XYZ file of N, CA and C in Angstrom:
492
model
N 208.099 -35.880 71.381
C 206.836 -36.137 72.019
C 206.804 -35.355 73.330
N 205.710 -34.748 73.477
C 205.632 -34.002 74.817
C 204.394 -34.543 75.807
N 204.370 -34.741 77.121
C 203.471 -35.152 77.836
C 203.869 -34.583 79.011
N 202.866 -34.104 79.838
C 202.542 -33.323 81.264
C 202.441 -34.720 82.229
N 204.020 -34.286 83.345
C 203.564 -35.383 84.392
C 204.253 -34.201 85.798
N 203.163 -34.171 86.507
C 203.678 -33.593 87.921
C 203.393 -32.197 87.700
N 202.900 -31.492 86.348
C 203.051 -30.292 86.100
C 204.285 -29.954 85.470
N 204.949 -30.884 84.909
C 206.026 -30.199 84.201
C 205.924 -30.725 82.713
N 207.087 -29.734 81.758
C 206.612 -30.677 80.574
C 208.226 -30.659 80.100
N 207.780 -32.603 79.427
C 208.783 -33.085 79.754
C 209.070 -33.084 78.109
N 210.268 -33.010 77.503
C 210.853 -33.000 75.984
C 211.294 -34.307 75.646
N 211.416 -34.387 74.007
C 211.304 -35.690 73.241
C 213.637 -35.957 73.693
N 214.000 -36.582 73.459
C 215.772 -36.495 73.870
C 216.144 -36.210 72.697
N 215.416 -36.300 71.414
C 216.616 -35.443 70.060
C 216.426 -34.255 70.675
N 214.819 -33.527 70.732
C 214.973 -32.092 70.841
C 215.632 -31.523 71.931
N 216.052 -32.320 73.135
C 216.829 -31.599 73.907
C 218.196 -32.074 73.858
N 218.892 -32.904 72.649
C 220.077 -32.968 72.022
C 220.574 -31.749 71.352
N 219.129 -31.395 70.480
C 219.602 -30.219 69.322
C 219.559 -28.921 70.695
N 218.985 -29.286 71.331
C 219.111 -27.304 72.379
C 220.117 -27.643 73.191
N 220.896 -28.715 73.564
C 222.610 -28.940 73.966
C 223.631 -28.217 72.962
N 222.798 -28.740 71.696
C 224.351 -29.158 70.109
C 223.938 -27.631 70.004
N 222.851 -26.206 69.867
C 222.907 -25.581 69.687
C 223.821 -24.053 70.788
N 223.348 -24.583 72.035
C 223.965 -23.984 73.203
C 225.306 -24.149 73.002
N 225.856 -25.141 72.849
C 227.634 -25.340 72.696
C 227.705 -24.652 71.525
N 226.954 -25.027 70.068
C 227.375 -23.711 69.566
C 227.771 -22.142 69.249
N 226.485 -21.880 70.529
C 226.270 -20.586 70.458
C 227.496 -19.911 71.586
N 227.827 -20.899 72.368
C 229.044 -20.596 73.725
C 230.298 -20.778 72.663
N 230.695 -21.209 71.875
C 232.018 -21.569 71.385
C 232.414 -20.219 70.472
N 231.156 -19.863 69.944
C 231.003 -18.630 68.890
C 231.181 -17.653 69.480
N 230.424 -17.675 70.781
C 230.311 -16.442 71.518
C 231.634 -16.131 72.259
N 232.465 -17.112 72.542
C 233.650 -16.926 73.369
C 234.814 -16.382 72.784
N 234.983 -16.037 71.508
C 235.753 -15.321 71.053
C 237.032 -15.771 70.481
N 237.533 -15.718 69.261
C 239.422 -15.629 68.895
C 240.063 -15.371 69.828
N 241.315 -15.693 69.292
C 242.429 -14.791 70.131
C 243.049 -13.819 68.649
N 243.527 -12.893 68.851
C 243.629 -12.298 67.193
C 244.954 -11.565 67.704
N 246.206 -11.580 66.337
C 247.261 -11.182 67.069
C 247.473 -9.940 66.004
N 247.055 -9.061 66.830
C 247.280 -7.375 65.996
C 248.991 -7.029 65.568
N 248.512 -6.595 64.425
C 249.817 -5.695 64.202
C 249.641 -4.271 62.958
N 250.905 -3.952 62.871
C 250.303 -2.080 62.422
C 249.943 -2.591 60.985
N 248.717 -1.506 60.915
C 248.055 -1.174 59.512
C 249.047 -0.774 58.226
N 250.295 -0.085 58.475
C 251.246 0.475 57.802
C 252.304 0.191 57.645
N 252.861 -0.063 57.031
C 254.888 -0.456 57.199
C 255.630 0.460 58.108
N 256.298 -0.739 58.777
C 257.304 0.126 59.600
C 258.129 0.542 58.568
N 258.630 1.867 59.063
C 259.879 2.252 58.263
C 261.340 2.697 59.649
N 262.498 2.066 59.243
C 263.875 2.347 59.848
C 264.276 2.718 59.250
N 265.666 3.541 60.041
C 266.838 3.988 59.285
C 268.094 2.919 59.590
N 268.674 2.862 58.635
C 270.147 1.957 58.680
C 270.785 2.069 59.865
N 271.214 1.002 60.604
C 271.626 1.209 61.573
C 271.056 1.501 62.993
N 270.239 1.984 62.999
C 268.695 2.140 64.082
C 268.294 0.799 64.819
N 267.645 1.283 65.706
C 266.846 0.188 66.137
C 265.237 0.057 65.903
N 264.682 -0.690 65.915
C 262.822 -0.360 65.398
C 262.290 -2.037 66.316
N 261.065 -1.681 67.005
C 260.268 -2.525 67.303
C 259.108 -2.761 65.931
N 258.927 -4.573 66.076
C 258.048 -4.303 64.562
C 256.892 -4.984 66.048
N 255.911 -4.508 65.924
C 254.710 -4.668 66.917
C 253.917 -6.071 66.744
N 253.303 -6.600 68.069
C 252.527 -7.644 67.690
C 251.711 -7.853 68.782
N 250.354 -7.618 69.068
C 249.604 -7.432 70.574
C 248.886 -8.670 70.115
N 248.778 -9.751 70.895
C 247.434 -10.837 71.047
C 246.394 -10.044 72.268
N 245.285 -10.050 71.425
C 244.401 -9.836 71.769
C 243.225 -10.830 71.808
N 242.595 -10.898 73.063
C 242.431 -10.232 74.033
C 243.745 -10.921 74.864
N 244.780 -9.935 75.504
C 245.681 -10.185 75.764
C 246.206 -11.458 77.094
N 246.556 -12.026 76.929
C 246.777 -13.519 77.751
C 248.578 -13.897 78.013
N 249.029 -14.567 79.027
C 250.132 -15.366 78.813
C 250.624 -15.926 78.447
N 251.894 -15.533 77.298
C 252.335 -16.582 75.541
C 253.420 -16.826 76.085
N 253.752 -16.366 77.858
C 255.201 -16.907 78.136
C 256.302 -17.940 77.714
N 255.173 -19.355 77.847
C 255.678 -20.616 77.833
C 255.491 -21.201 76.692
N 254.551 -20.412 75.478
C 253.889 -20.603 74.573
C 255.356 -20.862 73.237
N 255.229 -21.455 72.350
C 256.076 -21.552 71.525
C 255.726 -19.689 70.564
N 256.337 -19.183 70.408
C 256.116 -17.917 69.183
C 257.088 -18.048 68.299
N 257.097 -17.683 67.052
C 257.959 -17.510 65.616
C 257.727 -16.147 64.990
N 258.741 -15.362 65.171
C 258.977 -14.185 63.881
C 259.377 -14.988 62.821
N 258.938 -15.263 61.414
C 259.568 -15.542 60.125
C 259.751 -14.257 59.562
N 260.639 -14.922 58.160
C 260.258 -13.867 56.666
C 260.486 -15.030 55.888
N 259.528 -15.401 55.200
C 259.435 -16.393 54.259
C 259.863 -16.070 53.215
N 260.977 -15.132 52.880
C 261.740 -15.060 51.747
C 263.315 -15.458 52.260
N 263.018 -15.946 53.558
C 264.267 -16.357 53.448
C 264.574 -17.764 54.267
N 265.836 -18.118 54.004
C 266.244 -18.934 54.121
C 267.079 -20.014 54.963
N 267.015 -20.501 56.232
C 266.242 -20.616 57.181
C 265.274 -19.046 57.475
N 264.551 -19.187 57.153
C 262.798 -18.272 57.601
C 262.709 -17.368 58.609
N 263.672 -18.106 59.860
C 263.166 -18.299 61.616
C 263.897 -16.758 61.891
N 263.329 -15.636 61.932
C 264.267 -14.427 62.837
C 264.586 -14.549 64.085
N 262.972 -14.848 64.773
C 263.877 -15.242 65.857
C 262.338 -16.433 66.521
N 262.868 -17.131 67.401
C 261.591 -18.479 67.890
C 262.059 -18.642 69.542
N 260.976 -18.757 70.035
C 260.932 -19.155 71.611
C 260.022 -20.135 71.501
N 260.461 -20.905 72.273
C 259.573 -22.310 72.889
C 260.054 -22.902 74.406
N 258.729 -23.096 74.748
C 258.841 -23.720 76.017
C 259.958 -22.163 77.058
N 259.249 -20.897 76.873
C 259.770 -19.942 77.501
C 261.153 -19.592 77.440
N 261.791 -20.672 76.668
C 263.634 -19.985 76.135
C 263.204 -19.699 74.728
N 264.768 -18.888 74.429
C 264.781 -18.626 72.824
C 265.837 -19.444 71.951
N 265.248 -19.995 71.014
C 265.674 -21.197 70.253
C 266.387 -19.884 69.370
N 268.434 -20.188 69.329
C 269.046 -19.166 67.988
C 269.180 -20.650 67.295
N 269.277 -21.772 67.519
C 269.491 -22.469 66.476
C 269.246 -22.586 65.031
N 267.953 -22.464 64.906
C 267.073 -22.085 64.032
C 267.149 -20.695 63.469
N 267.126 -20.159 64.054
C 267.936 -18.104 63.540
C 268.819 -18.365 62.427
N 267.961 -17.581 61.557
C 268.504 -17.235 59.994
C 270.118 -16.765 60.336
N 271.220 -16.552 59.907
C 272.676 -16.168 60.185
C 272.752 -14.439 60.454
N 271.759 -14.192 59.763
C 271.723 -12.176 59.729
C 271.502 -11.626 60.881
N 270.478 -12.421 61.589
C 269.741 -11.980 62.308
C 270.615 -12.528 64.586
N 271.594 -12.867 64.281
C 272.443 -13.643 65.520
C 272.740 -12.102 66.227
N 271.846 -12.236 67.580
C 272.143 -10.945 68.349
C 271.930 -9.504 67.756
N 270.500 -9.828 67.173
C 270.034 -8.371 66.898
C 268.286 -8.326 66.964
N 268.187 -9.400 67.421
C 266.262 -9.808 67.674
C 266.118 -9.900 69.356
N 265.005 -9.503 70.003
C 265.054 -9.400 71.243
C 263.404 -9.381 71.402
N 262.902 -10.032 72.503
C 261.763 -10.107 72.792
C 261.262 -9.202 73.980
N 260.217 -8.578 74.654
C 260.172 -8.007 76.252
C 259.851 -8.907 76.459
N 260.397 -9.574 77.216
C 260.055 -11.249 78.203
C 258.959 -10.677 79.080
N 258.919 -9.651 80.089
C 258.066 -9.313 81.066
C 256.778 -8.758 80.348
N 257.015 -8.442 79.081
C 255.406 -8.139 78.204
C 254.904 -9.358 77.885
N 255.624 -10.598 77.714
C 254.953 -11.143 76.700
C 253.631 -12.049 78.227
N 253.722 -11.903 79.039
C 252.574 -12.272 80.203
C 251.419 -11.801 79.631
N 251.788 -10.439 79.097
C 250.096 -9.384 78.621
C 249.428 -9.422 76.549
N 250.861 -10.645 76.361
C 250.198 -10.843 75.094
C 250.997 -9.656 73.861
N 251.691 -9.457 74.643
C 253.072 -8.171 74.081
C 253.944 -9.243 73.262
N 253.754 -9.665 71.616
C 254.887 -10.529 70.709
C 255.821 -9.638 70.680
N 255.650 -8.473 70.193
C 256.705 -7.609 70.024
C 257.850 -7.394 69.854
N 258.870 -7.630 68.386
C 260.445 -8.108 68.152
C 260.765 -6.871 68.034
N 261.907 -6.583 68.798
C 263.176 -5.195 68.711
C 264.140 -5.963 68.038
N 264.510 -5.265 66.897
C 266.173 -5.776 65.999
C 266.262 -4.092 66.288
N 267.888 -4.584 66.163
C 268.882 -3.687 66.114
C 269.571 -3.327 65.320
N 270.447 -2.433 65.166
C 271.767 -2.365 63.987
C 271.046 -2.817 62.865
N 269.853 -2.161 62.310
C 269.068 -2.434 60.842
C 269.984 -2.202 60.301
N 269.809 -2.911 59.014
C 270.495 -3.346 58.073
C 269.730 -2.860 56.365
N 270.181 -2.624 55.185
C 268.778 -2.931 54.506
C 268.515 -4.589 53.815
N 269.397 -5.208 54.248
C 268.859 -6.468 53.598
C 267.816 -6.843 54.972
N 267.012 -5.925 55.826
C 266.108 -6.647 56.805
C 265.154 -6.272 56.350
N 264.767 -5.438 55.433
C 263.818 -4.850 54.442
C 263.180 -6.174 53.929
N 261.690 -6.224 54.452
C 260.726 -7.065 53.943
C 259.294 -7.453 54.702
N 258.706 -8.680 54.861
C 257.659 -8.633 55.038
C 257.817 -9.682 56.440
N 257.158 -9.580 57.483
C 257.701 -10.740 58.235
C 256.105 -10.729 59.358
N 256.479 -12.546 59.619
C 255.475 -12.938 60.275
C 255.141 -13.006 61.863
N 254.805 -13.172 62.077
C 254.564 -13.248 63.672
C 253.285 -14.419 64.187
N 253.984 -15.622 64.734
C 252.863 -16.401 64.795
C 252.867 -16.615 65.745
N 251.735 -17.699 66.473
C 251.768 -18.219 67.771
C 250.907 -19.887 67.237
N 251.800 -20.697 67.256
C 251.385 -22.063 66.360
C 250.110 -22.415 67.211
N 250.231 -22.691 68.625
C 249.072 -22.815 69.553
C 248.090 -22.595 69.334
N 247.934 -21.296 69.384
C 246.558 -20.491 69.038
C 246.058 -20.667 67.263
N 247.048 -20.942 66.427
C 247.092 -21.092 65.204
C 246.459 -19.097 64.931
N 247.140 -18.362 65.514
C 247.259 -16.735 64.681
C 248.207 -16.300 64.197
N 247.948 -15.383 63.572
C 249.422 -14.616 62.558
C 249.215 -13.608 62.746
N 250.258 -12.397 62.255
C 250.116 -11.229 61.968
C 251.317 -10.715 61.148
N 251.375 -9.923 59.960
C 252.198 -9.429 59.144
C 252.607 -8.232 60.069
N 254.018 -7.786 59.098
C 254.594 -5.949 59.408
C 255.393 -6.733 58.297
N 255.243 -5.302 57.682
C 255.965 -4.772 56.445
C 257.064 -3.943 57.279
N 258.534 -4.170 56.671
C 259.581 -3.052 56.987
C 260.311 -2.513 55.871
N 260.015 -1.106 56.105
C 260.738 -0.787 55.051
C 262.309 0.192 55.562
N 263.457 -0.315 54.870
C 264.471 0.322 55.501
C 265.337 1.576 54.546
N 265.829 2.396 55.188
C 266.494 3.589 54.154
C 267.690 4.018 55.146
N 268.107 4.866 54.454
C 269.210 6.014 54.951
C 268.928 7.388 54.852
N 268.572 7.854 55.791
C 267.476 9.059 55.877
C 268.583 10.286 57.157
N 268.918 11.105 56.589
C 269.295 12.268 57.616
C 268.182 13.205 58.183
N 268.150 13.715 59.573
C 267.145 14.430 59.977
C 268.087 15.590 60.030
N 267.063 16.398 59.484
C 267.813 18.394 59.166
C 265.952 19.054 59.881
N 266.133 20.063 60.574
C 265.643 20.295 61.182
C 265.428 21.746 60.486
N 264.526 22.518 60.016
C 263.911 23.930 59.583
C 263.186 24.456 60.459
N 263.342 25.576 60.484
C 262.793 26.664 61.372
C 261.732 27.201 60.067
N 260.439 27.553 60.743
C 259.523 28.749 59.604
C 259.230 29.290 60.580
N 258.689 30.714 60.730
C 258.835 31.284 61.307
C 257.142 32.013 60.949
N 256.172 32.394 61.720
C 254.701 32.927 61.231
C 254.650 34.521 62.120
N 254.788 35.460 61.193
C 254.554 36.913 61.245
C 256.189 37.546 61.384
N 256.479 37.990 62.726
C 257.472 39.088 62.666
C 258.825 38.016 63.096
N 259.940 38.212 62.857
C 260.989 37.092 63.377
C 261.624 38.040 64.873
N 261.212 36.908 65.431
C 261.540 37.165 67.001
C 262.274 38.227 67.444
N 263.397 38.127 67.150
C 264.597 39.006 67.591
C 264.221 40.551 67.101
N 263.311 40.827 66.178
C 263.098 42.379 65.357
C 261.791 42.907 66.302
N 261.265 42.092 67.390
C 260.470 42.693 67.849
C 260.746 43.622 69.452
């Protein structure tokens, strides 16, 4: 019901319930995820190497204190490596993985998940998660691991150096 008093006009209280219930909708929608990126492609290592498998929350925030989990759900305890409450829980750490997972503590302020293993192995060959339970996000990386030598070729385009 609408009626003019003082020059103003005054609304029925559902309809200015539904332009509350719609405004909070439109602010909750509008305010955005948090979304935790990671690469389009499989990492690939070599045996023995070291490899960062990537993980950016975006739009990037402080997961310092935040609980995070690397899994691989093919295995058994899962946990590669877990921080909570700003330490890192090895309890839970699968047996493979004891002193070869590492976090940048000073990135993770900017939303940097980001796990460095070391001394790859190929049983680290697989698919692994990256969560942040809080936020309830994920993000996959595929790793794929080999034994790969780098040999280095020269080609050479027109006259070879030394004959000129």
């Amino acid at each position: 019901m609408l009626s003019l008093k003082n020059g103003l006009l005054l609304q029925s209280p559902l309809k200015t319930l539904s332009f509350l219930v719609f405004q909070l909708l439109l602010l909750h929608s509008c305010r955005g995820q948090s979304l935790l990126i990671g690469p389009s492609q499989p990492i690939v290592a070599n045996v023995g190497g070291d490899i960062i498998l990537p993980c950016q929350l975006e739009p990037g925030m402080d997961v310092f204190d935040m609980t995070l989990e690397w899994t691989r759900p093919d295995l058994s305890p899962e946990f590669v490596h877990v921080r909570r409450a700003g330490q890192h829980i090895a309890v839970t750490k699968h047996p493979s993985y004891k002193a070869r997972t590492f976090m940048f503590i000073d990135e993770l302020r900017h939303g940097n998940c980001s796990l460095k293993l070391t001394d790859v192995k190929p049983s680290d060959a697989g698919r692994y998660q990256c969560y942040i339970p809080k936020l309830s996000v994920e993000s996959f990386v595929d790793l794929v691991v080999g034994k790969w030598t780098h040999s280095v070729s020269t080609v050479w385009c027109g006259s070879h150096p030394e004959k000129n």
